[in-house]
Short mmCIF file of C-alpha atoms in Angstrom, two decimals:
data_model
loop_
_atom_site.label_atom_id
_atom_site.label_comp_id
_atom_site.label_asym_id
_atom_site.label_seq_id
_atom_site.Cartn_x
_atom_site.Cartn_y
_atom_site.Cartn_z
CA MET A 11 54.73 -22.45 -17.85
CA SER A 12 53.02 -25.89 -15.48
CA PRO A 13 51.26 -28.58 -16.93
CA ALA A 14 47.83 -27.12 -15.93
CA ASP A 15 48.30 -23.96 -16.97
CA GLU A 16 49.46 -26.02 -20.57
CA VAL A 17 46.28 -27.94 -20.20
CA ARG A 18 44.18 -24.02 -19.90
CA ALA A 19 46.12 -23.25 -22.83
CA VAL A 20 44.55 -26.13 -25.09
CA PHE A 21 41.31 -25.79 -23.59
CA ARG A 22 41.36 -22.29 -24.81
CA ASP A 23 42.35 -22.81 -28.21
CA ALA A 24 40.19 -24.59 -28.86
CA GLY A 25 37.40 -22.96 -27.36
CA VAL A 26 36.05 -25.31 -24.77
CA ARG A 27 35.74 -24.75 -21.13
CA GLY A 28 37.64 -27.62 -19.87
CA TRP A 29 38.47 -29.30 -16.74
CA LEU A 30 40.80 -31.71 -15.66
CA HIS A 31 42.45 -33.91 -13.28
CA ALA A 32 45.11 -36.54 -13.39
CA ARG A 33 46.93 -38.82 -10.71
CA PRO A 34 49.12 -42.14 -10.63
CA VAL A 35 47.36 -44.90 -10.44
CA SER A 36 49.77 -46.26 -7.58
CA GLY A 37 49.19 -44.98 -4.05
CA ASP A 38 52.77 -45.98 -3.03
CA GLY A 39 55.54 -43.91 -3.21
CA PRO A 40 57.12 -40.29 -3.06
CA HIS A 41 57.09 -40.08 -7.03
CA HIS A 42 53.02 -41.75 -7.43
CA SER A 43 50.88 -40.69 -4.28
CA ASP A 44 51.09 -36.73 -3.90
CA ARG A 45 51.86 -35.87 -7.66
CA ASP A 46 48.24 -34.97 -9.70
CA VAL A 47 47.55 -32.14 -12.31
CA ASP A 48 44.88 -29.85 -11.66
CA ALA A 49 42.49 -27.93 -14.20
CA GLY A 50 39.89 -27.58 -11.89
CA ALA A 51 39.65 -30.77 -10.93
CA HIS A 52 36.74 -30.19 -7.86
CA ALA A 53 34.59 -27.50 -9.71
CA PRO A 54 30.90 -29.25 -10.60
CA VAL A 55 30.76 -31.29 -13.78
CA VAL A 56 27.92 -32.84 -16.07
CA MET A 57 28.63 -36.82 -16.14
CA ALA A 58 26.62 -38.20 -19.03
CA SER A 59 27.78 -41.49 -20.01
CA VAL A 60 30.09 -41.83 -17.23
CA TYR A 61 28.01 -41.73 -14.49
CA LYS A 62 28.10 -45.73 -16.37
CA LEU A 63 31.54 -46.26 -14.37
CA PHE A 64 29.35 -46.31 -11.32
CA VAL A 65 26.79 -48.74 -12.41
CA LEU A 66 29.66 -50.70 -13.32
CA VAL A 67 31.13 -51.16 -10.73
CA ALA A 68 27.84 -51.89 -8.81
CA TYR A 69 27.69 -55.07 -11.23
CA CYS A 70 30.82 -56.37 -10.58
CA ARG A 71 29.85 -55.73 -6.75
CA GLU A 72 26.88 -57.85 -7.34
CA VAL A 73 28.09 -60.16 -9.54
CA ASP A 74 31.02 -60.60 -6.81
CA ALA A 75 28.24 -61.06 -3.76
CA GLY A 76 26.22 -63.67 -6.16
CA THR A 77 23.27 -61.64 -6.46
CA VAL A 78 23.37 -61.43 -10.11
CA ASP A 79 24.32 -64.75 -12.48
CA PRO A 80 26.94 -62.90 -15.77
CA ARG A 81 25.36 -65.29 -17.80
CA GLU A 82 21.89 -65.35 -16.97
CA PRO A 83 19.79 -64.79 -20.25
CA VAL A 84 16.93 -61.43 -20.23
CA VAL A 85 15.07 -60.01 -22.76
CA VAL A 86 15.33 -56.24 -23.35
CA PRO A 87 11.83 -55.16 -24.99
CA VAL A 88 10.69 -52.47 -27.40
CA PRO A 89 10.14 -49.73 -26.23
CA ARG A 90 13.78 -49.32 -24.32
CA THR A 91 15.80 -45.59 -24.07
CA PRO A 92 17.00 -43.96 -27.63
CA GLY A 93 20.47 -43.73 -28.73
CA LEU A 94 23.23 -44.41 -32.03
CA THR A 95 24.17 -48.09 -30.39
CA GLY A 96 24.17 -50.75 -29.52
CA ILE A 97 20.75 -52.85 -28.61
CA SER A 98 19.77 -49.38 -28.59
CA ALA A 99 19.38 -48.89 -32.07
CA LEU A 100 17.46 -52.09 -32.68
CA VAL A 101 13.87 -51.99 -33.23
CA ASP A 102 12.93 -55.66 -32.13
CA PRO A 103 13.79 -57.28 -28.49
CA VAL A 104 16.70 -58.60 -27.57
CA THR A 105 18.19 -61.39 -25.94
CA MET A 106 21.61 -60.92 -24.05
CA SER A 107 23.28 -61.76 -20.52
CA TRP A 108 23.88 -60.26 -17.81
CA ARG A 109 27.51 -59.54 -18.99
CA ASP A 110 27.27 -59.22 -22.44
CA LEU A 111 25.19 -56.19 -21.98
CA VAL A 112 27.52 -54.77 -19.51
CA THR A 113 30.08 -55.11 -22.30
CA SER A 114 27.26 -53.13 -24.89
CA MET A 115 27.09 -50.51 -22.02
CA VAL A 116 30.83 -49.90 -21.75
CA THR A 117 32.09 -50.55 -24.44
CA ALA A 118 30.08 -48.79 -27.23
CA SER A 119 28.06 -46.78 -24.26
CA ASP A 120 25.18 -48.43 -25.24
CA ASN A 121 22.10 -46.36 -23.34
CA ALA A 122 19.46 -49.06 -23.84
CA ALA A 123 21.48 -51.89 -22.14
CA ALA A 124 22.93 -49.24 -19.59
CA ASP A 125 19.80 -48.22 -18.32
CA VAL A 126 18.54 -52.79 -18.26
CA VAL A 127 21.14 -52.77 -16.18
CA HIS A 128 21.42 -49.92 -13.93
CA SER A 129 17.89 -51.41 -12.82
CA ARG A 130 19.01 -54.63 -12.20
CA VAL A 131 21.24 -54.01 -9.36
CA GLY A 132 19.63 -51.12 -7.71
CA ARG A 133 19.14 -47.32 -8.88
CA ASP A 134 19.39 -46.39 -5.07
CA ARG A 135 22.51 -48.85 -5.15
CA VAL A 136 24.34 -47.23 -7.86
CA ALA A 137 23.23 -43.86 -5.74
CA ALA A 138 25.33 -44.87 -2.98
CA LEU A 139 28.43 -45.46 -4.30
CA PRO A 140 29.98 -42.12 -4.08
CA THR A 141 29.75 -42.01 -0.89
CA GLU A 142 30.20 -45.44 0.42
CA LEU A 143 33.49 -44.45 -1.79
CA GLY A 144 34.61 -41.26 -0.78
CA LEU A 145 33.49 -39.42 -3.49
CA PRO A 146 31.73 -35.94 -2.10
CA GLY A 147 31.78 -34.34 -5.49
CA THR A 148 30.20 -37.22 -6.77
CA ARG A 149 26.18 -37.54 -7.06
CA ILE A 150 23.83 -40.05 -9.77
CA ARG A 151 20.33 -39.38 -9.84
CA GLY A 152 18.94 -41.54 -12.15
CA GLY A 153 20.06 -43.14 -16.12
CA THR A 154 20.06 -42.30 -19.42
CA ASP A 155 16.11 -42.61 -19.89
CA GLU A 156 15.50 -40.22 -17.29
CA VAL A 157 17.66 -37.21 -18.34
CA PHE A 158 16.02 -38.35 -21.73
CA ALA A 159 12.92 -37.58 -20.16
CA ASP A 160 13.84 -33.61 -18.64
CA LEU A 161 15.75 -33.40 -22.03
CA LEU A 162 11.75 -33.62 -23.63
CA ALA A 163 10.39 -31.68 -21.57
CA ASP A 164 13.07 -28.92 -22.34
CA THR A 165 13.19 -28.54 -25.72
CA GLY A 166 9.71 -28.57 -26.03
CA THR A 167 9.55 -31.88 -28.40
CA ASP A 168 8.44 -35.42 -28.93
CA ASP A 169 11.14 -37.54 -29.44
CA VAL A 170 14.73 -37.96 -28.91
CA ALA A 171 16.45 -37.39 -31.90
CA ALA A 172 14.39 -33.89 -32.44
CA ALA A 173 15.78 -33.06 -28.76
CA PHE A 174 19.61 -33.12 -29.92
CA GLY A 175 18.24 -31.27 -33.08
CA VAL A 176 17.01 -28.36 -31.05
CA LEU A 177 20.42 -28.95 -28.86
CA ALA A 178 22.63 -28.70 -32.80
CA ASP A 179 21.35 -25.80 -33.66
CA ASN A 180 23.01 -22.85 -32.04
CA ASP A 181 20.52 -19.94 -32.94
CA VAL A 182 18.07 -20.98 -30.95
CA PRO A 183 19.24 -20.62 -27.13
CA VAL A 184 17.53 -23.33 -24.86
CA GLU A 185 17.63 -23.98 -21.16
CA VAL A 186 18.62 -27.79 -20.99
CA ARG A 187 19.07 -29.30 -16.79
CA ALA A 188 21.39 -31.69 -19.18
CA LEU A 189 24.27 -29.65 -19.84
CA SER A 190 23.82 -28.06 -16.57
CA PRO A 191 26.19 -30.06 -13.18
CA VAL A 192 23.17 -28.28 -10.92
CA TYR A 193 20.53 -30.99 -12.10
CA GLY A 194 20.58 -34.92 -12.20
CA SER A 195 24.36 -36.62 -12.09
CA ALA A 196 27.19 -34.65 -11.57
CA THR A 197 30.93 -35.03 -10.48
CA THR A 198 33.88 -33.31 -10.31
CA ALA A 199 37.36 -34.53 -11.99
CA ALA A 200 39.18 -35.71 -9.23
CA ASP A 201 36.01 -38.03 -7.60
CA VAL A 202 36.37 -39.71 -11.50
CA THR A 203 40.40 -40.35 -11.21
CA ALA A 204 39.69 -41.44 -7.29
CA LEU A 205 37.21 -44.19 -8.93
CA LEU A 206 39.32 -44.88 -11.90
CA ALA A 207 42.73 -45.72 -9.69
CA LEU A 208 40.18 -47.44 -6.69
CA LEU A 209 39.66 -49.64 -9.61
CA TRP A 210 42.91 -50.32 -11.15
CA ARG A 211 44.14 -51.35 -8.34
CA GLY A 212 41.73 -53.76 -7.84
CA GLU A 213 39.63 -52.28 -4.32
CA LEU A 214 36.89 -52.12 -5.36
CA ALA A 215 35.67 -55.70 -6.89
CA SER A 216 37.24 -59.36 -7.02
CA GLU A 217 40.29 -59.86 -8.69
CA ALA A 218 38.47 -61.79 -12.06
CA SER A 219 35.56 -58.99 -11.83
CA THR A 220 38.38 -56.16 -12.02
CA ALA A 221 39.94 -57.49 -15.04
CA PHE A 222 36.54 -57.85 -16.44
CA ALA A 223 36.19 -54.62 -15.79
CA ARG A 224 39.46 -53.15 -16.87
CA ARG A 225 39.44 -55.32 -20.00
CA LEU A 226 35.58 -53.75 -20.89
CA LEU A 227 36.95 -50.07 -20.70
CA GLY A 228 39.94 -50.79 -22.50
CA ALA A 229 37.40 -52.43 -25.47
CA GLN A 230 35.87 -48.86 -26.23
CA ILE A 231 35.74 -47.68 -30.12
CA TRP A 232 35.61 -44.61 -29.44
CA PRO A 233 39.14 -44.00 -30.33
CA HIS A 234 38.44 -39.82 -31.58
CA ARG A 235 39.17 -37.99 -27.73
CA LEU A 236 41.26 -39.70 -25.00
CA ARG A 237 43.20 -42.37 -27.52
CA ALA A 238 43.84 -40.05 -30.09
CA GLY A 239 46.64 -38.44 -27.46
CA PHE A 240 48.64 -41.06 -27.41
CA PRO A 241 51.15 -43.33 -29.63
CA ALA A 242 49.74 -46.85 -30.86
CA PRO A 243 52.31 -48.85 -28.75
CA THR A 244 50.09 -47.31 -25.22
CA GLN A 245 46.92 -48.99 -23.54
CA VAL A 246 44.55 -46.50 -23.20
CA ALA A 247 41.73 -47.48 -20.75
CA GLY A 248 38.19 -45.14 -20.56
CA LYS A 249 34.35 -44.23 -20.88
CA THR A 250 33.04 -41.66 -23.46
CA GLY A 251 30.72 -38.99 -21.87
CA THR A 252 28.46 -37.04 -24.60
CA VAL A 253 25.23 -34.95 -24.25
CA GLY A 254 25.35 -31.21 -26.37
CA ALA A 255 27.94 -29.06 -26.52
CA VAL A 256 29.25 -32.01 -23.73
CA ARG A 257 31.86 -33.94 -24.00
CA ASN A 258 33.50 -35.90 -21.75
CA ASP A 259 36.40 -38.84 -21.32
CA VAL A 260 38.12 -40.30 -18.73
CA GLY A 261 40.30 -43.58 -18.38
CA VAL A 262 43.72 -44.75 -17.29
CA VAL A 263 46.85 -44.87 -19.81
CA THR A 264 49.82 -46.71 -19.69
CA TYR A 265 52.86 -46.33 -20.88
CA PRO A 266 55.09 -49.61 -21.78
CA GLY A 267 56.92 -50.78 -18.90
CA GLU A 268 55.19 -47.29 -16.94
CA HIS A 269 53.26 -47.05 -13.89
CA PRO A 270 49.30 -46.27 -15.19
CA VAL A 271 47.92 -42.58 -15.03
CA ALA A 272 44.26 -42.10 -14.34
CA VAL A 273 42.43 -38.88 -15.99
CA ALA A 274 39.22 -37.36 -16.41
CA VAL A 275 39.04 -34.43 -19.07
CA PHE A 276 35.38 -32.73 -19.14
CA THR A 277 34.45 -30.01 -21.38
CA HIS A 278 31.83 -27.68 -22.51
CA SER A 279 31.89 -26.82 -26.22
CA ALA A 280 31.03 -22.93 -27.18
CA ARG A 281 28.91 -24.08 -30.86
CA SER A 282 27.00 -27.26 -29.71
CA ASP A 283 26.70 -28.69 -33.15
CA THR A 284 26.60 -32.27 -33.64
CA THR A 285 30.13 -32.50 -33.73
CA VAL A 286 32.94 -31.01 -33.37
CA PRO A 287 36.39 -32.34 -34.00
CA ARG A 288 38.02 -29.25 -32.18
CA ALA A 289 36.92 -30.18 -28.90
CA ASP A 290 36.96 -33.78 -29.42
CA ALA A 291 40.81 -33.25 -30.23
CA ALA A 292 41.22 -30.99 -27.30
CA ILE A 293 40.66 -33.79 -24.85
CA GLY A 294 43.32 -36.46 -26.08
CA ALA A 295 45.89 -32.85 -26.69
CA ALA A 296 44.92 -31.62 -22.65
CA ALA A 297 45.27 -35.86 -21.26
CA ARG A 298 49.24 -35.89 -22.72
CA VAL A 299 50.17 -33.11 -21.40
CA ALA A 300 48.47 -34.41 -18.26
CA VAL A 301 49.67 -37.65 -18.77
CA HIS A 302 53.58 -36.67 -19.42
CA ALA A 303 54.31 -34.40 -16.22
CA LEU A 304 53.27 -38.05 -14.05
CA ARG A 305 55.02 -40.61 -16.30
CA ALA A 306 57.33 -43.03 -13.81
CA PRO A 307 59.13 -46.14 -14.80
CA ALA A 308 57.55 -49.54 -13.32
CA LEU A 309 59.92 -50.56 -10.66
#
C-alpha cells in the first residue's frame, strides 16, 4: 500500500473526509525536491484559522520593511472578535505590542489579535500574497470577523456561541458558507506545504523575522492533532484551524538529525459535535504516515 493509500485509510477509519500533502522542506538534492505524499493535495479546502499563516508572513515582511514597529503598544478595545483563547476571551480593553499580538494570534489562535494584526498589515496586502508567492489554489477573503458575520447570518443567530451551538447539532441541517471552500478563504494542502517550505528556508522574510515566525509556530498550544502523531524528541511547529466539522493542522516536522518535512492535513468530519477525538487523532496519524515516507538524514 502506498503512503497516500495509507493516509486515505486513516481518514476512512476515522469517519472524515481528508486531504493531505507532505514535502521535504529542503529544495535541493534528488532525495528531496522530487518526493512528496499526495492525498487530494490539490483539492480546494476550507482554511479556517490556517489563514493566520498568511497574516504572519505579511506581518514579518512589514517589520522587515520598517513599516511596523513590533514593540509599538496597541490598545485593543471592546467589543472585539470573540473566541475562546487569547484576548478574544477577555472582557476589558487590552494594551499589547504588535509582536505580542502576533504571538497570541499564532500560539493560541487568538481571533481578536488576528483581526487587529490583519487590519494593520493590510487586508489587501494579505489577499495579494498567494498570487505573489505562486500559490494558485489559495484565496483569502477577509478575516475571522467576516467569517463570523456570515456564520450568524447563515444560522439565524445573534451571537457566535449560539451559531456554533447550531453547527454542533447533528440533527439540524444547516448550509453554512464557513464550511465550504466555495465561499470565503480557501486553499489546497499543496499550497500550504509550499508556503511552509518557503518560510522554513528563509525565503519569505529576513533571518530575524524567519526565526520569530518559526519560534511562534513551534509554541502552538494545541498538542492533540499534528503533535500527537510524533514522539517527544521530534520538533513539530504548526498552525491549527477549526470551524464546526472542519478540523485542520499544518506544520513542519523535524526528527533529530533529519531534514524537516512540511505537512498539511485538512479534514471535514461526518459529525459536527464540538469534540470529535477520532478526527483529531486522524490528523496526527495521517501526518505520521506521510512524514515517515519522506524521512531522510541531514547531510
